[in-house]
Backbone as a ProteinNet text record, in pm:
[ID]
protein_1_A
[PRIMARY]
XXXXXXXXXXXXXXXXXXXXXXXXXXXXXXXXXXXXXXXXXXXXXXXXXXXXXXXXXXXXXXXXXXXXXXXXXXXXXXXXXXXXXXXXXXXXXXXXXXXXXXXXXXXXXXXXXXXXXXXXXXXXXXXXXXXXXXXXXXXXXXXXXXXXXXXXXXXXXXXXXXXXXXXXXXXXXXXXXXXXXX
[TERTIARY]
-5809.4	-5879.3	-5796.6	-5754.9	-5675.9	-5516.4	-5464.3	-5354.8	-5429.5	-5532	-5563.8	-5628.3	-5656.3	-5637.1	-5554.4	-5477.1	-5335.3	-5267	-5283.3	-5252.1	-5341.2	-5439.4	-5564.6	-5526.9	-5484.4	-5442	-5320.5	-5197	-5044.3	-5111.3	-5178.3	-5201.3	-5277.3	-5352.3	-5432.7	-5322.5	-5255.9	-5161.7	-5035.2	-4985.9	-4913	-4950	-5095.9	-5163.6	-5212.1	-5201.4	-5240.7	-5129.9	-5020	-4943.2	-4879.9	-4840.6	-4747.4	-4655.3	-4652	-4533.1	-4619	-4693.3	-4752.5	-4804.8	-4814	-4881	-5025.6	-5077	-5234.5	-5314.7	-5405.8	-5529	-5598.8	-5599.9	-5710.3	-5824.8	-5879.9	-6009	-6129.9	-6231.3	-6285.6	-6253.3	-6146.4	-6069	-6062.3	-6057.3	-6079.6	-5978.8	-5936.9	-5846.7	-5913.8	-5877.4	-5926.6	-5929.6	-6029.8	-6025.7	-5977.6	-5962.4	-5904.3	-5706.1	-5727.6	-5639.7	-5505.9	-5409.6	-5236.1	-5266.9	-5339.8	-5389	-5361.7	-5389.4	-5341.6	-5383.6	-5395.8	-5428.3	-5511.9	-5550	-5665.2	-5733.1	-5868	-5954.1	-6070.3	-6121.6	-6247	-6371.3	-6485.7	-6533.4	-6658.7	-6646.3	-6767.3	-6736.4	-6584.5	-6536.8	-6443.7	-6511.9	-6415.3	-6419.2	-6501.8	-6530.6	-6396.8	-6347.7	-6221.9	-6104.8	-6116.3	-5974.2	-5923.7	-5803.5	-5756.2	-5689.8	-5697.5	-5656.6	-5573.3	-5495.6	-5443	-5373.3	-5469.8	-5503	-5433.7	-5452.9	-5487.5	-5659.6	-5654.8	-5817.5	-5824.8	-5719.6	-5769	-5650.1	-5708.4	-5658.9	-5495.6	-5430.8	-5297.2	-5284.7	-5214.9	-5185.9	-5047.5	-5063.4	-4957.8	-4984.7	-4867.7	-4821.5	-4641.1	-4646.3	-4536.9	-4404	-4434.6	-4336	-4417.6	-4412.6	-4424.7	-4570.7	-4552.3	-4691.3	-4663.5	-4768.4	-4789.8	-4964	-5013.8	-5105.1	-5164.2	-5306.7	-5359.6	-5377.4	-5333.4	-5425.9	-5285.2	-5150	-5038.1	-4917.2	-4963.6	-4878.2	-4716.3	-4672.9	-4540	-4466.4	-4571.3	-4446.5	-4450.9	-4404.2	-4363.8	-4276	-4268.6	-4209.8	-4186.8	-4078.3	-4109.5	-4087.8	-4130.4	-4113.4	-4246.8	-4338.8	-4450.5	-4385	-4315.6	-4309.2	-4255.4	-4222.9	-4154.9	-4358	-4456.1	-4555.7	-4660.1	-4660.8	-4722.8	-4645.9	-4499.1	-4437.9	-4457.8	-4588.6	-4572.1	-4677.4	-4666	-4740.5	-4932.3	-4977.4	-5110.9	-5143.1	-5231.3	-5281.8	-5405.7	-5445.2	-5559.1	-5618.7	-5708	-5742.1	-5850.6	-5852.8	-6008.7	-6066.6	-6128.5	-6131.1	-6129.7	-6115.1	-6093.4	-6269.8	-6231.9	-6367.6	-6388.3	-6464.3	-6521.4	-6569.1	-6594.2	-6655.8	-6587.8	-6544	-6457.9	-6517.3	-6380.5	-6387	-6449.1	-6494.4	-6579.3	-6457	-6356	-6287.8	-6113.8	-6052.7	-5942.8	-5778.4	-5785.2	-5615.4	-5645.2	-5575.6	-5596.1	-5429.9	-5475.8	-5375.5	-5380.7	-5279	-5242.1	-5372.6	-5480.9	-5588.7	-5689.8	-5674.2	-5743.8	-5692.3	-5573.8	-5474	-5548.6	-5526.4	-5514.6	-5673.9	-5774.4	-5932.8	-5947.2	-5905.2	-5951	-5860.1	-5724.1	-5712.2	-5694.9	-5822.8	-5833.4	-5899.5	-5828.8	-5930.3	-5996	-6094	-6230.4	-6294.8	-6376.9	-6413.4	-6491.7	-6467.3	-6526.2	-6639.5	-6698.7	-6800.8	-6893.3	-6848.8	-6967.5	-7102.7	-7094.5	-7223.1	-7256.4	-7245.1	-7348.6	-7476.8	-7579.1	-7725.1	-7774.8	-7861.1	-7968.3	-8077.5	-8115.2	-8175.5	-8143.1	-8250.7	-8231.2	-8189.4	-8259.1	-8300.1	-8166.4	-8162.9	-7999.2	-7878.2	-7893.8	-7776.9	-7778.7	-7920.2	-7872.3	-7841.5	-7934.4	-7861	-7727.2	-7675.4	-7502	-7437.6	-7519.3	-7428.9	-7441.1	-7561.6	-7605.9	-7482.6	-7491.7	-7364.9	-7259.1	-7243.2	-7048.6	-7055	-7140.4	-7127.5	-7117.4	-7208.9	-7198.3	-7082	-7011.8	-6863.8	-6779.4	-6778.9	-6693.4	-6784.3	-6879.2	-6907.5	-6996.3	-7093.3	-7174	-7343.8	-7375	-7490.4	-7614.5	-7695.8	-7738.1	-7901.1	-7942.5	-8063.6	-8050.3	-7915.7	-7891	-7894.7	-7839.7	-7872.6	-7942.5	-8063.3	-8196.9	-8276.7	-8257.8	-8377.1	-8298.3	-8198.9	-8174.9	-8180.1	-8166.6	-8191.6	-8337.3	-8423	-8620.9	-8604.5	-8613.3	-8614	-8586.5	-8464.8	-8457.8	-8555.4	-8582.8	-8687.3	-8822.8	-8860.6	-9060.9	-9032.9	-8874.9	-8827.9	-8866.9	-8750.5	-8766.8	-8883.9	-8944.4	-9023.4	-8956.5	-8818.9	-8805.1	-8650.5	-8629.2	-8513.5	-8392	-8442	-8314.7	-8240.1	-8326.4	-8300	-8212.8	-8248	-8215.1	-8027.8	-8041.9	-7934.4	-7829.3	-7892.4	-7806.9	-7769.1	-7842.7	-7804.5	-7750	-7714.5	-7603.9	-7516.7	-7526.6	-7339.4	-7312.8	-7361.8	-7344.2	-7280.9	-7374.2	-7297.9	-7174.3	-7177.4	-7030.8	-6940.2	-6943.3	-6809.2	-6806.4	-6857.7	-6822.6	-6736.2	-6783.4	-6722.9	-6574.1	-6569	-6442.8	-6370.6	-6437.1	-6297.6	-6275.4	-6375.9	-6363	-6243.8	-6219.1	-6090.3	-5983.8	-5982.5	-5872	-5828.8	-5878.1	-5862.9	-5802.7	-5772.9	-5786.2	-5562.2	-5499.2	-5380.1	-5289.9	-5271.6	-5192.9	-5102.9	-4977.1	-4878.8	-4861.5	-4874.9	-4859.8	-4824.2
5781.1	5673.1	5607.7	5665.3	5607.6	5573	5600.8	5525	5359.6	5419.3	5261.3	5213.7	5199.1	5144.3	5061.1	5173.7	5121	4968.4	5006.8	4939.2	4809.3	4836.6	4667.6	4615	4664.3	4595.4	4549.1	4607.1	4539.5	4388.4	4450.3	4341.9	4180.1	4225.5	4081.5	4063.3	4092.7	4021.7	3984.4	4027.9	4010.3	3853.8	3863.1	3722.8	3647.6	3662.7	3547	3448.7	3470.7	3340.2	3317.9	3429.6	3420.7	3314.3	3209	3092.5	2984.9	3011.7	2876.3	2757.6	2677.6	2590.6	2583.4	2562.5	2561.3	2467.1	2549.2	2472	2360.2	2215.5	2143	2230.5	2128.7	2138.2	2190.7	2280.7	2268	2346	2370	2459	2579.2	2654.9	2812.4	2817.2	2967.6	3032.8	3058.3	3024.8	3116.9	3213.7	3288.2	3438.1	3463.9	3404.1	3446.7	3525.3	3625.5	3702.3	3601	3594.7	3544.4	3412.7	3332.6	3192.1	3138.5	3209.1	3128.3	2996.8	2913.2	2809.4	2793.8	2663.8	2649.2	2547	2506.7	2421.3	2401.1	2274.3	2256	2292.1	2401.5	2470.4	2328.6	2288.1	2130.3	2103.1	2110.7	1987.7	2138.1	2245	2339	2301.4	2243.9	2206.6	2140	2034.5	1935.9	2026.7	2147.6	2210.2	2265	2264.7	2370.7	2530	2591.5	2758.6	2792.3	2851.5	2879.2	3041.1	3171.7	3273.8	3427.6	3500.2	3619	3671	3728.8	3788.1	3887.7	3975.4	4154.2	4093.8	4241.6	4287.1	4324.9	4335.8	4372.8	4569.2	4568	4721.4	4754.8	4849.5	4918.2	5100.8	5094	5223.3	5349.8	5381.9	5457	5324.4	5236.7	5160.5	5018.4	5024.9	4923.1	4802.1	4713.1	4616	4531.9	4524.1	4419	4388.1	4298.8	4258.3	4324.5	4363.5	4473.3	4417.7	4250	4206.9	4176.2	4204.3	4141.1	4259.8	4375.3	4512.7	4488.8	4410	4392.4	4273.5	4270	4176.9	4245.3	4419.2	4468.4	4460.1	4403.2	4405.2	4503.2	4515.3	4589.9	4541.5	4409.2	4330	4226.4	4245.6	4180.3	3974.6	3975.8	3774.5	3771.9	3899	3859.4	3881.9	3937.8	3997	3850.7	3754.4	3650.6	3537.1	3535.9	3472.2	3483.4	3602.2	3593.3	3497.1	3406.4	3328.3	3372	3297.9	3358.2	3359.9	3414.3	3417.6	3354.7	3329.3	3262.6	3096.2	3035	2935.7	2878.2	2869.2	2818.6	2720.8	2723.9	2640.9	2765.4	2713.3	2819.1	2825	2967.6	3006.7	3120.6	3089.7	3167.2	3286	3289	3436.8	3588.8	3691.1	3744.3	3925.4	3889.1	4013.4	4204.5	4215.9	4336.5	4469.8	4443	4515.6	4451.8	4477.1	4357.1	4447.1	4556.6	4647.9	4728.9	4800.8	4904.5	5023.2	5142	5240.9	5326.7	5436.4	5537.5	5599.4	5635	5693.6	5598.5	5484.9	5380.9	5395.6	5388	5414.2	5512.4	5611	5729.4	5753.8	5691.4	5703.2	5645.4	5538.9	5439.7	5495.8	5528.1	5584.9	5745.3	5793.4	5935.2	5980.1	6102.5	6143.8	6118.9	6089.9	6146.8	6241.8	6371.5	6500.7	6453.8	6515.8	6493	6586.4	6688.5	6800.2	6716.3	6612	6541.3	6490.1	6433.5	6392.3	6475.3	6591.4	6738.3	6729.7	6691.6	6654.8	6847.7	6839.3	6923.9	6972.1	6871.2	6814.2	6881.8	7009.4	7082.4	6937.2	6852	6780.5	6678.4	6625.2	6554.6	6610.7	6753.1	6808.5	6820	6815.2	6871.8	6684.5	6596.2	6492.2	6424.2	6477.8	6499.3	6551.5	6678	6738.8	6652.4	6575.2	6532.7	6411.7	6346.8	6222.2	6268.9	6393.7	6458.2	6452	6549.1	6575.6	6513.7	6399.8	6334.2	6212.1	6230	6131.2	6241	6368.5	6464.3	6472.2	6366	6348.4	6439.7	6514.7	6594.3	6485.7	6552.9	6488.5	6489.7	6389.2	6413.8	6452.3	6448	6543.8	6691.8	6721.5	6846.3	6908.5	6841	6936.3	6899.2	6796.7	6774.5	6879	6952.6	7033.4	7180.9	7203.1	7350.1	7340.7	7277.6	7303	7328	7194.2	7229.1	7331.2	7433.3	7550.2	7655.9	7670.7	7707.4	7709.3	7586.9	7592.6	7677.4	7608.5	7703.6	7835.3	7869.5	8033.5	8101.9	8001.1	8067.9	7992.1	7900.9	7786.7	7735.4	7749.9	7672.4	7624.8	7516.2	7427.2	7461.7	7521.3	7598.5	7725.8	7794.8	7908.7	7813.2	7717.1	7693.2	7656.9	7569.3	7542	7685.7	7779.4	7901.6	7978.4	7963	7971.6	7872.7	7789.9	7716	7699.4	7734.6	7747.4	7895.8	8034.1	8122.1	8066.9	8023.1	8025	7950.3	7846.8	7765.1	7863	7930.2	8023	8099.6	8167.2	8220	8194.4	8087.1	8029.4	7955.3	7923.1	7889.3	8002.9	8129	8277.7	8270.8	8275.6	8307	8241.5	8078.6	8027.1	8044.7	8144.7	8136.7	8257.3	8354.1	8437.7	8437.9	8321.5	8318.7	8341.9	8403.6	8452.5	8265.5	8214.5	8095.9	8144.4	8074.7	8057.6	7979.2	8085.2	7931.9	7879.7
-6455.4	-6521.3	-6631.9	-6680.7	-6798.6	-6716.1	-6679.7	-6596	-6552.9	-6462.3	-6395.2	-6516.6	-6635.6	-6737.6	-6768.6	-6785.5	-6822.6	-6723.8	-6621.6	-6502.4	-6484	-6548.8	-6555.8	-6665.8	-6775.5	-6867.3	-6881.2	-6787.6	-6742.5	-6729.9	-6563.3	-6435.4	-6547.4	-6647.4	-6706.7	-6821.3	-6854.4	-6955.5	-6877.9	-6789.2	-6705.6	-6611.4	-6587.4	-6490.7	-6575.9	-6745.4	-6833.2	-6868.5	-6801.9	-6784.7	-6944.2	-6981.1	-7147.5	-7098.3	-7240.3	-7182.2	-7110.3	-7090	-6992.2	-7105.7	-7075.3	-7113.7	-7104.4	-7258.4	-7287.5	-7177.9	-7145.9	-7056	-7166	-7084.5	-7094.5	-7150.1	-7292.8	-7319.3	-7186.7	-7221	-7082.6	-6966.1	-6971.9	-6821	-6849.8	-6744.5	-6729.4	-6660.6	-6633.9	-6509.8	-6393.3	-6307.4	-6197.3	-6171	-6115.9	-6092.6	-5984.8	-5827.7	-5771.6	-5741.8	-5669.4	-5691.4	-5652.5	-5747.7	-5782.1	-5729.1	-5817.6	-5857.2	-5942.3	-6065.3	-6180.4	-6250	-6153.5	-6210.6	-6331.4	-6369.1	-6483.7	-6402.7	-6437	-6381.1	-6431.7	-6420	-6457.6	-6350.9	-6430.5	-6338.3	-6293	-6363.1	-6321.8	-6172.9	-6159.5	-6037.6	-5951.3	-5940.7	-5878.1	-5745.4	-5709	-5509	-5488	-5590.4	-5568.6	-5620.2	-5590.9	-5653.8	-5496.3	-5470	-5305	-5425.1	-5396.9	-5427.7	-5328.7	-5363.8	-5262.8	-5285	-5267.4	-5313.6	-5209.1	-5280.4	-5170.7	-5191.1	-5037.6	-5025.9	-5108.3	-5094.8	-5184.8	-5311.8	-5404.6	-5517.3	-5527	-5613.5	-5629.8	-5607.2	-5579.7	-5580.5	-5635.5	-5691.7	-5790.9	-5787.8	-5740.9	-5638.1	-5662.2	-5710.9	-5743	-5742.9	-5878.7	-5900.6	-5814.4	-5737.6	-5599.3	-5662.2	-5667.6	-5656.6	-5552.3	-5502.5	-5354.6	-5323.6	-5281.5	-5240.4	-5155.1	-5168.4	-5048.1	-4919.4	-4942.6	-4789.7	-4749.1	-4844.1	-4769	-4797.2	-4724.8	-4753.4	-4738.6	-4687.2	-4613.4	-4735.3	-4792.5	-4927.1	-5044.3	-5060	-5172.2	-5297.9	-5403.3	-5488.3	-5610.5	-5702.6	-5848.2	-5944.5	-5959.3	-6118.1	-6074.9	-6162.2	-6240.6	-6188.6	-6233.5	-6188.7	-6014.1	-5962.5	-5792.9	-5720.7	-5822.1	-5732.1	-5731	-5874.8	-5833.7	-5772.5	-5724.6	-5657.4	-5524.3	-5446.1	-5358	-5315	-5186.1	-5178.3	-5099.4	-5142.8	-5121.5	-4937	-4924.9	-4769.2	-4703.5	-4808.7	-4787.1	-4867	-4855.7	-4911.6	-4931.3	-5095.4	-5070.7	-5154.6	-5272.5	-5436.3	-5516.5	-5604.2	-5772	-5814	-5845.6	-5882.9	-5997.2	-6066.2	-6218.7	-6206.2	-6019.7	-6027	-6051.8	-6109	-6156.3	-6034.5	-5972.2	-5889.2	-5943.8	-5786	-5867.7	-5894.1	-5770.7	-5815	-5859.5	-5946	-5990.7	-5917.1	-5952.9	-5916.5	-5831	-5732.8	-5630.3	-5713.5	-5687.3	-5744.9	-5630.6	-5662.4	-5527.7	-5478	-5572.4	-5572.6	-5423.3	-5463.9	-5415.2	-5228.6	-5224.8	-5096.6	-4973.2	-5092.9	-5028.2	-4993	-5063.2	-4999.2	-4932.5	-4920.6	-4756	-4634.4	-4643.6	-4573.9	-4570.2	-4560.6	-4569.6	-4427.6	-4365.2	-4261.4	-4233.8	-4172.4	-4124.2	-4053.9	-4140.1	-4047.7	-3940.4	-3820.5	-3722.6	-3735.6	-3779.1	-3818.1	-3930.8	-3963.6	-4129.6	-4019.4	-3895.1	-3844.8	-3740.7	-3776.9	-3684.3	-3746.3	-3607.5	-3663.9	-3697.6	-3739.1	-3794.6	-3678.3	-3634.7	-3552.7	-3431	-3324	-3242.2	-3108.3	-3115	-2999.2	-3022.5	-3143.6	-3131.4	-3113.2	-3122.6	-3073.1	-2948.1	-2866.1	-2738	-2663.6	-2703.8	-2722.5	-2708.2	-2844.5	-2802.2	-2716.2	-2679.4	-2592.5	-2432.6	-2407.7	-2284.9	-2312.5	-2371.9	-2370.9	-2365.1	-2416.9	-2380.5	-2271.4	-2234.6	-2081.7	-1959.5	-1953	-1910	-1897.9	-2061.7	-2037.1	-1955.7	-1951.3	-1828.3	-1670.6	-1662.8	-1528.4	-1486.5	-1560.2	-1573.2	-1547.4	-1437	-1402.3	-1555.7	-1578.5	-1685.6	-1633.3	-1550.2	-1473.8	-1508.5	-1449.2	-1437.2	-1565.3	-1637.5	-1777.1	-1877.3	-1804.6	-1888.5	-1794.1	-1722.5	-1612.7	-1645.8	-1710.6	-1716.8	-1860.4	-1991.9	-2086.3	-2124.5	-2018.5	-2031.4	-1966.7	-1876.6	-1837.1	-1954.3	-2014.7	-2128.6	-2243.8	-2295.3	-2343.5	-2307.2	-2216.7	-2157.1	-2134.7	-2123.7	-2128.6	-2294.2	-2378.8	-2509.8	-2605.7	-2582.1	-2687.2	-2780.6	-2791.2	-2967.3	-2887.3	-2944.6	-2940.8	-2969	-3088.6	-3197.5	-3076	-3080.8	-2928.8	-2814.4	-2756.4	-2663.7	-2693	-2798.2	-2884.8	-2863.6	-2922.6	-2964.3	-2820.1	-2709.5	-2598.5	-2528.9	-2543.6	-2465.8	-2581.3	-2681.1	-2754.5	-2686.4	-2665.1	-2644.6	-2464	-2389.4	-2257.8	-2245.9	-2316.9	-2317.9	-2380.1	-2446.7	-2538.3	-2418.4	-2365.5	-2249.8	-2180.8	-2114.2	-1979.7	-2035	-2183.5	-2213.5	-2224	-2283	-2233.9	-2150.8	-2034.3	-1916.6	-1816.9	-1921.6	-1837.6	-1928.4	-2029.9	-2120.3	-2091.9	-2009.3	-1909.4	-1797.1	-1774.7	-1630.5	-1651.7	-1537.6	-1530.2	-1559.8	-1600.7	-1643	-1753.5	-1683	-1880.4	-1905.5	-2043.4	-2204.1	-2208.1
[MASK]
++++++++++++++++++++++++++++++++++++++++++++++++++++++++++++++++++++++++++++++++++++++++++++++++++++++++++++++++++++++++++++++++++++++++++++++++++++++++++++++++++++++++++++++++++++++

């Protein structure tokens, strides 16, 4: 937190344009990302922008545009030299999020467990299992009429559940058994 601090407060003194010439009475900056400009927000419809979509990112040295990964720079005046990607008018509305940091990177692209959407749910699991099965060509009769059998055998779902994980572990020793080499 205090780094990306640090790093929001580079990025806005850095994009307040030290050296520039004072805005017109009246005029604001634009908020869109490596814009710059000043403008009157009365007449923003008659302004062209000519912007990036995402936020800046600043990355072990590195700043570059999130929507334009492939134009990396490491000096603060080569990162608003890069040209924008998008286009639109200048606008007052002030982004919800302004810098992206390594932190930021590394959560969007993070794994995804394949185990986070295991239902609870006796009947959506067997559910799932009827759509696996059936993407391996598994008749889906067939194992809506032996899992209800199962059931009116044991009455509870959960049971039935715990018996067909038990028969599948089986039948997977049973071919991990079987005389093949590794």
């Amino acid at each position: 937190p205090l780094f990306d601090s640090f790093l929001h407060l580079s990025f806005i003194m850095a994009s307040s344009g030290t050296g520039a010439a004072k805005a017109p009475p009246g005029h604001v900056r634009c908020k869109n990302f490596g814009c710059q400009k000043t403008f009157d927000p009365a007449k923003a419809e008659q302004t062209c922008c000519v912007h990036h979509k995402s936020p800046p990112v600043f990355h072990e040295c590195a700043k570059y545009w999130s929507c334009c990964p492939n134009s990396r720079v490491y000096d603060w005046d080569e990162l608003f030299r890069i040209p924008g990607c998008t286009q639109s008018h200048c606008t007052v509305v002030d982004p919800k999020k302004k810098v992206l940091g390594g932190t930021d990177i590394r959560a969007a692209n993070a794994p995804k467990r394949i185990d986070d959407e295991i239902p609870v749910d006796p009947r959506k699991k067997l559910d799932r299992l009827r759509a696996g099965l059936a993407g391996l060509g598994v008749d889906e009769g067939a194992f809506d009429k032996a899992w209800g059998r199962l059931a009116a055998k044991n009455g509870d779902l959960n049971m039935v559940c715990s018996e067909l994980r038990q028969r599948f572990t089986e039948v997977l020793e049973e071919l991990d058994d079987v005389n093949t080499p590794d």
